[in-house]
Amino acid sequence: RRPPDTPEIVLENFKTAIEEHNVDDYMRSFADTTFTGVPAFLFTASGDFAGLFRSWQLEDERRYFLNLGAPVSGVPFLSLTNLQQVNRGPATTEFTMEYLLFYPHRQSSTPREVKGYMHLYLQSDGQHGWSIYRWDDARTVTDSTWSYLKAHF
């Protein structure tokens, strides 16, 4: 894990934490709301799941990732494509991208592959580097989005 000195490193660390199922590094990707001026984490879910995530917080994010569990047969893989950086400022930026996540979890009734469109909002707190403070998830061509995966774990 590299220090989150740039927004791009945050994305690399986020991807690596998922592929290695490293809960601590995964959570380090998100804004630490104990610092003054850091907005509360917000996850906006796709489609029918919006209501379920209305009060989603960082502890819910941690619980989801822990419940996902270590991979059971295979290696997790996260592909981020069509990456575009928008609205770059000195202390904030946004990334839009399509994602494909394969995660070999243990629940046979839940898809192991999800895909969709992600809009991440990042900021620098000036001391501890960059982090994600908002994550919008949207459907592309399938209902099996990251929101769907989170809803089942």
XYZ file of N, CA and C in Angstrom, residues 17-86:
210
model
N -6.621 -3.397 -2.542
C -7.251 -3.860 -1.295
C -8.382 -4.844 -1.586
N -9.142 -4.599 -2.632
C -10.231 -5.508 -3.009
C -9.654 -6.820 -3.517
N -8.692 -6.734 -4.408
C -8.114 -7.948 -4.997
C -7.374 -8.791 -3.964
N -6.876 -8.162 -2.898
C -6.176 -8.896 -1.841
C -7.065 -9.148 -0.623
N -8.305 -8.704 -0.691
C -9.258 -8.755 0.430
C -8.602 -8.276 1.731
N -8.087 -7.063 1.669
C -7.438 -6.451 2.824
C -8.395 -5.385 3.382
N -9.084 -5.731 4.453
C -10.129 -4.870 5.004
C -9.568 -3.528 5.459
N -8.441 -3.544 6.152
C -7.873 -2.289 6.658
C -7.490 -1.343 5.516
N -6.822 -1.876 4.497
C -6.447 -1.024 3.365
C -7.678 -0.562 2.594
N -8.680 -1.419 2.487
C -9.938 -1.023 1.831
C -10.535 0.183 2.546
N -10.594 0.112 3.866
C -11.202 1.206 4.633
C -10.340 2.471 4.604
N -9.032 2.328 4.448
C -8.159 3.508 4.345
C -8.404 4.296 3.064
N -9.090 3.685 2.105
C -9.408 4.384 0.859
C -10.466 5.464 1.070
N -11.219 5.338 2.162
C -12.348 6.236 2.402
C -11.975 7.336 3.399
N -12.695 8.450 3.284
C -12.428 9.627 4.110
C -12.612 9.311 5.590
N -11.655 9.735 6.385
C -11.739 9.602 7.834
C -12.540 10.785 8.366
N -13.777 10.536 8.722
C -14.688 11.613 9.112
C -14.418 12.145 10.517
N -13.396 11.622 11.183
C -13.056 12.166 12.504
C -12.293 13.485 12.367
N -11.791 13.773 11.170
C -11.083 15.037 10.946
C -12.083 16.151 10.653
N -11.825 17.311 11.167
C -12.683 18.473 10.938
C -12.703 18.824 9.458
N -13.886 19.107 8.954
C -14.027 19.523 7.565
C -14.162 18.400 6.567
N -14.095 17.167 7.032
C -14.249 16.026 6.136
C -15.729 15.631 6.118
N -16.363 15.633 4.948
C -17.785 15.297 4.896
C -18.030 13.832 5.242
N -19.217 13.553 5.716
C -19.607 12.174 6.025
C -19.596 11.353 4.738
N -19.164 10.120 4.823
C -19.124 9.229 3.676
C -20.538 9.006 3.144
N -20.666 8.995 1.821
C -21.961 8.781 1.188
C -21.822 7.743 0.089
N -22.659 6.709 0.151
C -22.746 5.726 -0.927
C -24.136 5.843 -1.522
N -24.207 6.133 -2.814
C -25.482 6.230 -3.512
C -25.620 5.000 -4.385
N -26.630 4.200 -4.087
C -26.801 2.905 -4.744
C -27.584 3.015 -6.038
N -27.433 1.989 -6.854
C -28.146 1.921 -8.122
C -29.553 1.376 -7.947
N -30.423 1.817 -8.814
C -31.757 1.251 -8.976
C -32.562 1.039 -7.719
N -33.062 -0.167 -7.563
C -33.982 -0.520 -6.485
C -33.330 -0.511 -5.114
N -32.039 -0.360 -5.047
C -31.338 -0.447 -3.766
C -31.160 0.900 -3.071
N -31.589 1.978 -3.707
C -31.360 3.320 -3.162
C -31.841 3.449 -1.722
N -33.035 2.961 -1.427
C -33.584 3.068 -0.075
C -32.790 2.293 0.956
N -32.273 1.156 0.560
C -31.504 0.303 1.464
C -30.240 0.986 1.955
N -29.671 1.849 1.136
C -28.395 2.481 1.464
C -28.549 3.922 1.925
N -29.753 4.355 2.210
C -30.003 5.753 2.563
C -29.142 6.222 3.744
N -28.932 5.365 4.727
C -28.149 5.771 5.904
C -26.833 4.985 6.011
N -26.320 4.546 4.876
C -25.080 3.774 4.811
C -23.915 4.617 5.302
N -23.109 4.051 6.188
C -21.963 4.759 6.748
C -20.708 3.908 6.595
N -19.585 4.453 7.034
C -18.328 3.723 6.892
C -18.350 2.384 7.623
N -18.997 2.326 8.771
C -19.060 1.055 9.497
C -19.850 0.007 8.703
N -20.874 0.447 7.973
C -21.619 -0.464 7.089
C -20.722 -0.960 5.958
N -19.887 -0.062 5.448
C -18.946 -0.428 4.376
C -17.973 -1.492 4.892
N -17.461 -1.295 6.092
C -16.555 -2.280 6.700
C -17.260 -3.629 6.892
N -18.466 -3.590 7.395
C -19.223 -4.816 7.647
C -19.470 -5.591 6.349
N -19.848 -4.855 5.287
C -20.062 -5.501 3.984
C -18.788 -6.221 3.533
N -17.648 -5.527 3.617
C -16.407 -6.110 3.110
C -15.971 -7.308 3.952
N -16.171 -7.224 5.261
C -15.874 -8.369 6.125
C -16.796 -9.549 5.804
N -18.089 -9.273 5.621
C -19.058 -10.328 5.311
C -18.815 -10.975 3.955
N -18.236 -10.216 3.038
C -17.897 -10.765 1.728
C -16.955 -11.952 1.899
N -16.087 -11.852 2.871
C -15.199 -12.960 3.223
C -14.022 -13.103 2.282
N -13.088 -13.910 2.723
C -11.917 -14.203 1.891
C -12.373 -14.987 0.662
N -11.704 -14.820 -0.462
C -12.073 -15.564 -1.672
C -11.995 -17.067 -1.427
N -12.961 -17.816 -1.959
C -13.000 -19.258 -1.709
C -12.416 -20.093 -2.832
N -12.568 -19.677 -4.058
C -12.006 -20.459 -5.169
C -11.723 -19.508 -6.324
N -10.516 -19.076 -6.387
C -10.151 -18.122 -7.426
C -9.590 -16.851 -6.826
N -9.272 -15.928 -7.696
C -8.641 -14.673 -7.295
C -9.571 -13.520 -7.668
N -9.859 -12.626 -6.729
C -10.681 -11.458 -7.068
C -9.992 -10.603 -8.139
N -10.818 -9.948 -8.939
C -10.302 -9.108 -10.012
C -11.214 -7.902 -10.176
N -10.633 -6.717 -10.210
C -11.386 -5.489 -10.440
C -10.798 -4.771 -11.640
N -11.626 -4.573 -12.660
C -11.229 -3.838 -13.847
C -11.936 -2.492 -13.842
N -11.180 -1.421 -13.990
C -11.723 -0.065 -14.078
C -11.384 0.457 -15.467
N -12.421 0.738 -16.275
C -12.196 1.167 -17.652
C -12.888 2.498 -17.917
N -12.523 3.107 -19.032
C -13.075 4.406 -19.429
C -12.957 5.429 -18.302
N -11.829 5.385 -17.630
C -11.569 6.271 -16.494
C -11.409 7.707 -16.970
N -12.182 8.596 -16.359
C -12.071 10.021 -16.672
C -12.034 10.804 -15.369
N -11.112 11.740 -15.307
C -11.047 12.623 -14.148
C -11.751 13.925 -14.514
N -12.653 14.371 -13.642
C -13.419 15.590 -13.910
C -13.384 16.493 -12.684
